[in-house]
PDB file of C-alpha atoms in Angstrom:
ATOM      1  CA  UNK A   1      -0.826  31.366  -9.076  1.00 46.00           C
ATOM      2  CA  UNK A   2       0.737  28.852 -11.478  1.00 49.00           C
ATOM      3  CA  UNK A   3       1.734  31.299 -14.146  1.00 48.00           C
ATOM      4  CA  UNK A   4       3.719  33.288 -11.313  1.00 50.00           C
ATOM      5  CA  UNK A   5       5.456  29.801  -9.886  1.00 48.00           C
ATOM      6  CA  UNK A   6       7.152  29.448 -13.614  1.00 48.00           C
ATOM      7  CA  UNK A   7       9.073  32.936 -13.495  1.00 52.00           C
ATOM      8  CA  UNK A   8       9.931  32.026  -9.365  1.00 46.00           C
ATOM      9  CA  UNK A   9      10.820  28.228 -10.108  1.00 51.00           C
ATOM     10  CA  UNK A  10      13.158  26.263 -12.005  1.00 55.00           C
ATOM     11  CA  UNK A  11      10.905  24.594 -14.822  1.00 84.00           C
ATOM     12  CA  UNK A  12       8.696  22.204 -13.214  1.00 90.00           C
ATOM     13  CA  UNK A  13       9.374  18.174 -14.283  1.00 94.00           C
ATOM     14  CA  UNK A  14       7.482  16.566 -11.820  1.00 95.00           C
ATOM     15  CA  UNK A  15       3.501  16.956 -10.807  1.00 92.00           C
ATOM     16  CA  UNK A  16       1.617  14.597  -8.792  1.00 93.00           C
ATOM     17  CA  UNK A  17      -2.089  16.141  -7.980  1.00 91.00           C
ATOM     18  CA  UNK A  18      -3.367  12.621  -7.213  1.00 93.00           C
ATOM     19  CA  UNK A  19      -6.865  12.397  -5.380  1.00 87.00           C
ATOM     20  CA  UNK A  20      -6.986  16.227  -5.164  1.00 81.00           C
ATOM     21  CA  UNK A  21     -10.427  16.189  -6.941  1.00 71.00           C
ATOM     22  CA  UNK A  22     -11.917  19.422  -5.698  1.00 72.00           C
ATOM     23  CA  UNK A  23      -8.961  21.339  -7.039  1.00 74.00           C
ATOM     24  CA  UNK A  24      -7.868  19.814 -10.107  1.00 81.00           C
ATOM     25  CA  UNK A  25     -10.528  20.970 -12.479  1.00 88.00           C
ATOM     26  CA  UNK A  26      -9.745  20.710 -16.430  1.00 92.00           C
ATOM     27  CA  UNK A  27      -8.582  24.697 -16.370  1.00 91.00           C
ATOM     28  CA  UNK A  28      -6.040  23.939 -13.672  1.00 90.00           C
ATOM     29  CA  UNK A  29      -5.120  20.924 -15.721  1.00 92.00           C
ATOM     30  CA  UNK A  30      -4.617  23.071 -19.360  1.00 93.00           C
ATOM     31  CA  UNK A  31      -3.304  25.863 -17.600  1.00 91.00           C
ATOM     32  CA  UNK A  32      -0.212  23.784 -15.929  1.00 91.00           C
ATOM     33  CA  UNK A  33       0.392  21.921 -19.015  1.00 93.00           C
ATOM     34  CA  UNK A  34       0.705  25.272 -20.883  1.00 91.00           C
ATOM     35  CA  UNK A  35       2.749  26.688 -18.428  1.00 91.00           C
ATOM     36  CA  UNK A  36       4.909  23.907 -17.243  1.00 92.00           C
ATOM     37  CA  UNK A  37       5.884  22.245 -20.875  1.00 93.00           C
ATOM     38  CA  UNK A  38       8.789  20.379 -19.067  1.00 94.00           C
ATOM     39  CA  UNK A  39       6.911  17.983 -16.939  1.00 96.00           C
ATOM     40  CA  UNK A  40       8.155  14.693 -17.299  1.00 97.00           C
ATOM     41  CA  UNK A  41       6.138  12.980 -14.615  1.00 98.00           C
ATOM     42  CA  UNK A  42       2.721  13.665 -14.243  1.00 97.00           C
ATOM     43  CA  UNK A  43       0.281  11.823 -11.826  1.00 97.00           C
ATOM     44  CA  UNK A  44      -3.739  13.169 -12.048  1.00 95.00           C
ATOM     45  CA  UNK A  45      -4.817   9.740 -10.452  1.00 95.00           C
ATOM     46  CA  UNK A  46      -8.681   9.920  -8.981  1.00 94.00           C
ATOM     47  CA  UNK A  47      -9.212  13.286 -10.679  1.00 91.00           C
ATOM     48  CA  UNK A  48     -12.620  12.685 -10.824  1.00 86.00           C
ATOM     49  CA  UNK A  49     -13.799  15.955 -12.299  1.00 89.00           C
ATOM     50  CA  UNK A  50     -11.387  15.431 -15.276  1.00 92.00           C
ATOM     51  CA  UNK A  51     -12.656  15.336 -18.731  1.00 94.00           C
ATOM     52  CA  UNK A  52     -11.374  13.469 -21.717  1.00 95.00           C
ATOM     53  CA  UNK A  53     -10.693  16.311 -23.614  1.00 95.00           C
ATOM     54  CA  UNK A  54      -8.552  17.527 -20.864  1.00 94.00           C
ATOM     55  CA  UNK A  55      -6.707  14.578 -20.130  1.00 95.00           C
ATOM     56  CA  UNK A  56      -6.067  14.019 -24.044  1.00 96.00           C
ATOM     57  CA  UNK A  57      -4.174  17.532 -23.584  1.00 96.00           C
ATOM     58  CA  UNK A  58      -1.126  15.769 -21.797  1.00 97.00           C
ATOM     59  CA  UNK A  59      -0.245  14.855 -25.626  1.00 96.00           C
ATOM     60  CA  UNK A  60       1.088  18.461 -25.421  1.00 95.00           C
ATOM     61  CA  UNK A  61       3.821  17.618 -23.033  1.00 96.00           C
ATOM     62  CA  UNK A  62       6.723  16.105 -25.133  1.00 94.00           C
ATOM     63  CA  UNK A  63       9.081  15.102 -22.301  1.00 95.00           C
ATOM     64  CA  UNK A  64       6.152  13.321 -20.659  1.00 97.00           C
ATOM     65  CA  UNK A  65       7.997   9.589 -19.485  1.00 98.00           C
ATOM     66  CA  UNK A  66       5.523   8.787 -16.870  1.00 98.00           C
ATOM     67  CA  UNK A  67       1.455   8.966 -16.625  1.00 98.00           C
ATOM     68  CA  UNK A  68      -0.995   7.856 -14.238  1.00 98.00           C
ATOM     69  CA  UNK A  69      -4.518   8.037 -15.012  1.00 97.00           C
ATOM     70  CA  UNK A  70      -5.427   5.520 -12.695  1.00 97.00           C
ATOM     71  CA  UNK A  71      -9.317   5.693 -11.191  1.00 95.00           C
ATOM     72  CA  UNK A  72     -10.096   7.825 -13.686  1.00 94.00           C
ATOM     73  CA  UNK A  73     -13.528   6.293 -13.972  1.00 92.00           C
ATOM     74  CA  UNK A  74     -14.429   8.930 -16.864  1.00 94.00           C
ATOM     75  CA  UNK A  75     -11.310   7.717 -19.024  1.00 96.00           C
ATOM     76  CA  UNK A  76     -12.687   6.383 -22.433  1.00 97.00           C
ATOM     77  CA  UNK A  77     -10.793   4.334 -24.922  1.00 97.00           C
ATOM     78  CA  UNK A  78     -10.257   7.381 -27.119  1.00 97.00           C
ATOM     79  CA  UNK A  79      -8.893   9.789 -25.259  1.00 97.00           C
ATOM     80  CA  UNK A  80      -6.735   6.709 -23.922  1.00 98.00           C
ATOM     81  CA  UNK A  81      -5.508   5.973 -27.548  1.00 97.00           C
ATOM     82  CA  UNK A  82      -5.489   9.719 -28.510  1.00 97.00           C
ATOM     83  CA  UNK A  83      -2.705  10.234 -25.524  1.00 97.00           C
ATOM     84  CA  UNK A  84      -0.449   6.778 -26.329  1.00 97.00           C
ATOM     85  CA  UNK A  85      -0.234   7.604 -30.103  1.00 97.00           C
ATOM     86  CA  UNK A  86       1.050  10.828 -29.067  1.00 97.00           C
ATOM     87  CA  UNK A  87       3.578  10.037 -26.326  1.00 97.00           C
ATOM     88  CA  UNK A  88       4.274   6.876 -27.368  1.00 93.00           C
ATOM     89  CA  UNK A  89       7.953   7.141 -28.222  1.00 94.00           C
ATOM     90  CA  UNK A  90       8.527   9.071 -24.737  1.00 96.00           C
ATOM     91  CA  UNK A  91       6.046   7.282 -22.009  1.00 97.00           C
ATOM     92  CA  UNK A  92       8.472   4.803 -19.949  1.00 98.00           C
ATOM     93  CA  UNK A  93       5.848   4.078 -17.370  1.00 98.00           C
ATOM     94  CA  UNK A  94       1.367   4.290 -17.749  1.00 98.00           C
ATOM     95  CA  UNK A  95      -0.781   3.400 -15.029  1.00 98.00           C
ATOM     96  CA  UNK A  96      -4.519   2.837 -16.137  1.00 98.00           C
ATOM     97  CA  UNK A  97      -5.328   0.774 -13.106  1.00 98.00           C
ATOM     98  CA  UNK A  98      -9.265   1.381 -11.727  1.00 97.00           C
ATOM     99  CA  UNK A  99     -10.175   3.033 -15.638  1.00 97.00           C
ATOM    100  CA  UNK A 100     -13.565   1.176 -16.058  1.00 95.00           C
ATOM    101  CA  UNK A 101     -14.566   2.585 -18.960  1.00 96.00           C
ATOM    102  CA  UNK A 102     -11.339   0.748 -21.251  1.00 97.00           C
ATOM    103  CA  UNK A 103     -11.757  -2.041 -23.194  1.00 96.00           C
ATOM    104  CA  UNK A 104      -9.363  -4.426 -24.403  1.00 95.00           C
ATOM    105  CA  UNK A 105      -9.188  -2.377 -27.935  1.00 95.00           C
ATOM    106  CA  UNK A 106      -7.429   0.164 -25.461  1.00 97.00           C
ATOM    107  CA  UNK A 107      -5.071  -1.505 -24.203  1.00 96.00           C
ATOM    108  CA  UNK A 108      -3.804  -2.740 -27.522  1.00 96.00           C
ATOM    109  CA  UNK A 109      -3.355   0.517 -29.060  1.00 97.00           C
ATOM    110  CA  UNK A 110      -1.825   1.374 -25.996  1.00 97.00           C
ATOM    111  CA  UNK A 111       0.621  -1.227 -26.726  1.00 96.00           C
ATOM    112  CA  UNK A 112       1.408  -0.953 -29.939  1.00 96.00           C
ATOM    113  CA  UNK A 113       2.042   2.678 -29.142  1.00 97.00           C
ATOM    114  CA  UNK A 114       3.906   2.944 -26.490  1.00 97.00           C
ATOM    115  CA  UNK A 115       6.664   0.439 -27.068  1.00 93.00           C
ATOM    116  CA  UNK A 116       9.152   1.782 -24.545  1.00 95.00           C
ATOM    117  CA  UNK A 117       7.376   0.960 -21.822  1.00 96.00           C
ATOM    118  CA  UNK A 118       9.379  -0.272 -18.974  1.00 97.00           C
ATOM    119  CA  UNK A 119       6.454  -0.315 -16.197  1.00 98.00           C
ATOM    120  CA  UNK A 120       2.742  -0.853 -17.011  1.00 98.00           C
ATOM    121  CA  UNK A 121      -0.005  -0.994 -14.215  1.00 98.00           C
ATOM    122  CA  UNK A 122      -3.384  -2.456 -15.363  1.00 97.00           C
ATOM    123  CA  UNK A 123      -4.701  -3.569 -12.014  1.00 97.00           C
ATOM    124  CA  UNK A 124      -8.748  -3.734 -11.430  1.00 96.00           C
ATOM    125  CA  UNK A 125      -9.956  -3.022 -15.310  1.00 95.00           C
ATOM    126  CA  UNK A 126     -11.997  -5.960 -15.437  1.00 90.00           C
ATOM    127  CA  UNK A 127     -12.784  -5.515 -18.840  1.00 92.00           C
ATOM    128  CA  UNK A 128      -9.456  -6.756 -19.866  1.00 92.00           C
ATOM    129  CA  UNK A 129     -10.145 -10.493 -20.793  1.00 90.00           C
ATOM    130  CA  UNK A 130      -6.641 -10.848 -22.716  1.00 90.00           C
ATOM    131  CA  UNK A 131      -3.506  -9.351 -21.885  1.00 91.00           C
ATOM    132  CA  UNK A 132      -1.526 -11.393 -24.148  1.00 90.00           C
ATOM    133  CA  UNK A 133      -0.420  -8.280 -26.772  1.00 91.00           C
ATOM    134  CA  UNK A 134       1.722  -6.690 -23.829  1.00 93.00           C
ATOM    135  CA  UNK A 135       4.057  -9.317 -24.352  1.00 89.00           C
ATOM    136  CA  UNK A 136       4.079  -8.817 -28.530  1.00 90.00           C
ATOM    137  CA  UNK A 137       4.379  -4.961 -28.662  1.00 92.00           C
ATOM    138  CA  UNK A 138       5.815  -3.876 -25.278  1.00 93.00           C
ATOM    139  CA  UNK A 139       9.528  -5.882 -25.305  1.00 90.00           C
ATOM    140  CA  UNK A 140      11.213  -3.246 -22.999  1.00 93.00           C
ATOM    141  CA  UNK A 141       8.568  -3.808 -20.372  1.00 94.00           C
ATOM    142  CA  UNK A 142      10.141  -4.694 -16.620  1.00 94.00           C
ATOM    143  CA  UNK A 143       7.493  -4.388 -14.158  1.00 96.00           C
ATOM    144  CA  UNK A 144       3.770  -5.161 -14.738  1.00 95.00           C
ATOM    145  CA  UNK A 145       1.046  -5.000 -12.444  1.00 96.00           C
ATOM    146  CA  UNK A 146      -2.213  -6.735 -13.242  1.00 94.00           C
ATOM    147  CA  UNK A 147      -3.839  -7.295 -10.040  1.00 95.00           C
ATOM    148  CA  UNK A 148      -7.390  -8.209  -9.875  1.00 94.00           C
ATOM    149  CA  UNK A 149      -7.854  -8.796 -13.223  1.00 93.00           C
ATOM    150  CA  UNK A 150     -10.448 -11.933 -12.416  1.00 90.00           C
ATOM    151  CA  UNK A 151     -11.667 -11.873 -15.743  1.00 89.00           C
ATOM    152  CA  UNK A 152      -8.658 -12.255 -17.794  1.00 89.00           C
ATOM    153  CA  UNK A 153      -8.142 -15.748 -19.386  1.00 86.00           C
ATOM    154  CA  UNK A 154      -5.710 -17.778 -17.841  1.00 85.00           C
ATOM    155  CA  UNK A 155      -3.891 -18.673 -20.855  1.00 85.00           C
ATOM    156  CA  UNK A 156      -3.720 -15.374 -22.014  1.00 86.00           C
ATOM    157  CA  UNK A 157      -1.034 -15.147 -19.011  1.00 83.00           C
ATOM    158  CA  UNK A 158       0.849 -17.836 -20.725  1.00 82.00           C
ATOM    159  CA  UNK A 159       0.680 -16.505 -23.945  1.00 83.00           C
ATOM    160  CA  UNK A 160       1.951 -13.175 -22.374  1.00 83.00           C
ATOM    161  CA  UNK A 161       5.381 -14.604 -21.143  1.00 77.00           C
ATOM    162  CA  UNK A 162       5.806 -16.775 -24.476  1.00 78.00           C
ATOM    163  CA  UNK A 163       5.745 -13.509 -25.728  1.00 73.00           C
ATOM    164  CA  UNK A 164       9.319 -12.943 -25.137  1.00 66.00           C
ATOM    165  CA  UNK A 165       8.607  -9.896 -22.414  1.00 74.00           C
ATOM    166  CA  UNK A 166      11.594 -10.305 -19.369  1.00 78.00           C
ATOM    167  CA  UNK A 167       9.848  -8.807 -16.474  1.00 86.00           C
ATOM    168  CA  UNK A 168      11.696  -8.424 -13.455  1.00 89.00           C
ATOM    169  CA  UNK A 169       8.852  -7.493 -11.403  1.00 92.00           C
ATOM    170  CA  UNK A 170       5.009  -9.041 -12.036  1.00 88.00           C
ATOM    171  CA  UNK A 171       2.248  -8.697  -9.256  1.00 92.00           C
ATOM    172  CA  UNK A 172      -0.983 -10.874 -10.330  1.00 90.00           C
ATOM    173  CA  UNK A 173      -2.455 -11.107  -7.098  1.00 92.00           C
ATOM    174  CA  UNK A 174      -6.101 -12.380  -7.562  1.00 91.00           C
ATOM    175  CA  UNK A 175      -5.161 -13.446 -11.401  1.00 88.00           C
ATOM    176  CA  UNK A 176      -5.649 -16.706 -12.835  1.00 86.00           C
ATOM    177  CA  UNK A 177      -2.290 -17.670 -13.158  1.00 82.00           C
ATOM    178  CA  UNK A 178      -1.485 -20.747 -13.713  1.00 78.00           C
ATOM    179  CA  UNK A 179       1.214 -22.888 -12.949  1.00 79.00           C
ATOM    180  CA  UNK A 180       2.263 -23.670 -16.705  1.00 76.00           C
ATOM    181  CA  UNK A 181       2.158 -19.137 -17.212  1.00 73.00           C
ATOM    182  CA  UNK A 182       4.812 -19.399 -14.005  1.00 76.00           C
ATOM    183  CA  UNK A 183       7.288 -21.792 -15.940  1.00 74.00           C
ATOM    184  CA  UNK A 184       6.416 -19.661 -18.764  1.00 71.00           C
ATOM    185  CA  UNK A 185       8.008 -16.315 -16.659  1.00 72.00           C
ATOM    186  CA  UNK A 186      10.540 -18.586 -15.589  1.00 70.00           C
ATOM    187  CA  UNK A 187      11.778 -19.228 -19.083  1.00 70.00           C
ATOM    188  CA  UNK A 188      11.405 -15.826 -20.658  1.00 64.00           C
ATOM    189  CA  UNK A 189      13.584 -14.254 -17.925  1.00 58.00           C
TER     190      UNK A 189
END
């Protein structure tokens, strides 16, 4: 059915299959990235049945501004890094939130990547104990969402704003924030 939607449609630039588990397998995935090379905005959130291998294939899309890959459970730190070194010059806007399986060596590469990132969500990945390189590599960056991130050293969220990052939006509910990383925020902006 998708190869028929590309001669009926306009080129496709937008695809959210978000929690639709069941029928997002990694055929379905390959398939609408071969078929659909124009997508600019792609959202396989809570795909669940997803492997690496297929969500590394998203490299293939070179318009490809926006990514969510959030509760991806499965997602590793390679395929992670595999993706951000590809799209890096293009990806505006990543959610990893709920991705268990990153580490901190992740999100770094990530960074130093993907330096046009304007929005960044990193909620719930509780492996993330510093955060501080967001500010160094990702100077475009506008809105950041690190909810939840319990773990993360509250002077890494000071270091992160001396950073010279001017966020316009920042949620860090449940973060230890402190009230020196506020005055921090208040000074970079």
């Amino acid at each position: 059915q998708l190869v028929s939607l590309k001669t009926v449609h306009a080129p496709l630039e937008v695809l959210n299959v978000r929690s639709c588990t069941a029928a997002v397998s990694d055929a379905v995935l390959l398939m609408s990235i071969r078929v659909f090379p124009s997508i600019t905005s792609l959202n396989i959130s809570v795909c669940a049945f997803l492997s690496n291998a297929a969500m590394e294939a998203v490299s293939n899309l070179p318009h490809l501004s926006f990514l969510s890959l959030s509760g991806n459970r499965q997602l590793v730190d390679s395929a992670l890094i595999r993706i951000t070194k590809a799209l890096g010059s293009t990806l505006t806007g990543l959610e990893i939130a709920h991705c268990k399986q990153l580490s901190v060596a992740a999100l770094e590469a990530t960074c130093k990547s993907c330096t046009q990132l304007r929005y960044l969500d990193i909620s719930f990945v509780e492996s993330f104990r510093k955060i501080q390189m967001i500010g160094t590599y990702c100077l475009k960056l506008e809105h950041l969402k690190a909810v939840g991130l319990t773990n993360c050293a509250a002077e890494s969220f000071q270091r992160l704003f001396s950073r010279g990052v001017s966020l316009r939006r920042a949620n860090f509910k449940s973060c230890p924030v402190t009230s020196d990383a506020v005055i921090e925020l208040a000074y970079s902006s």
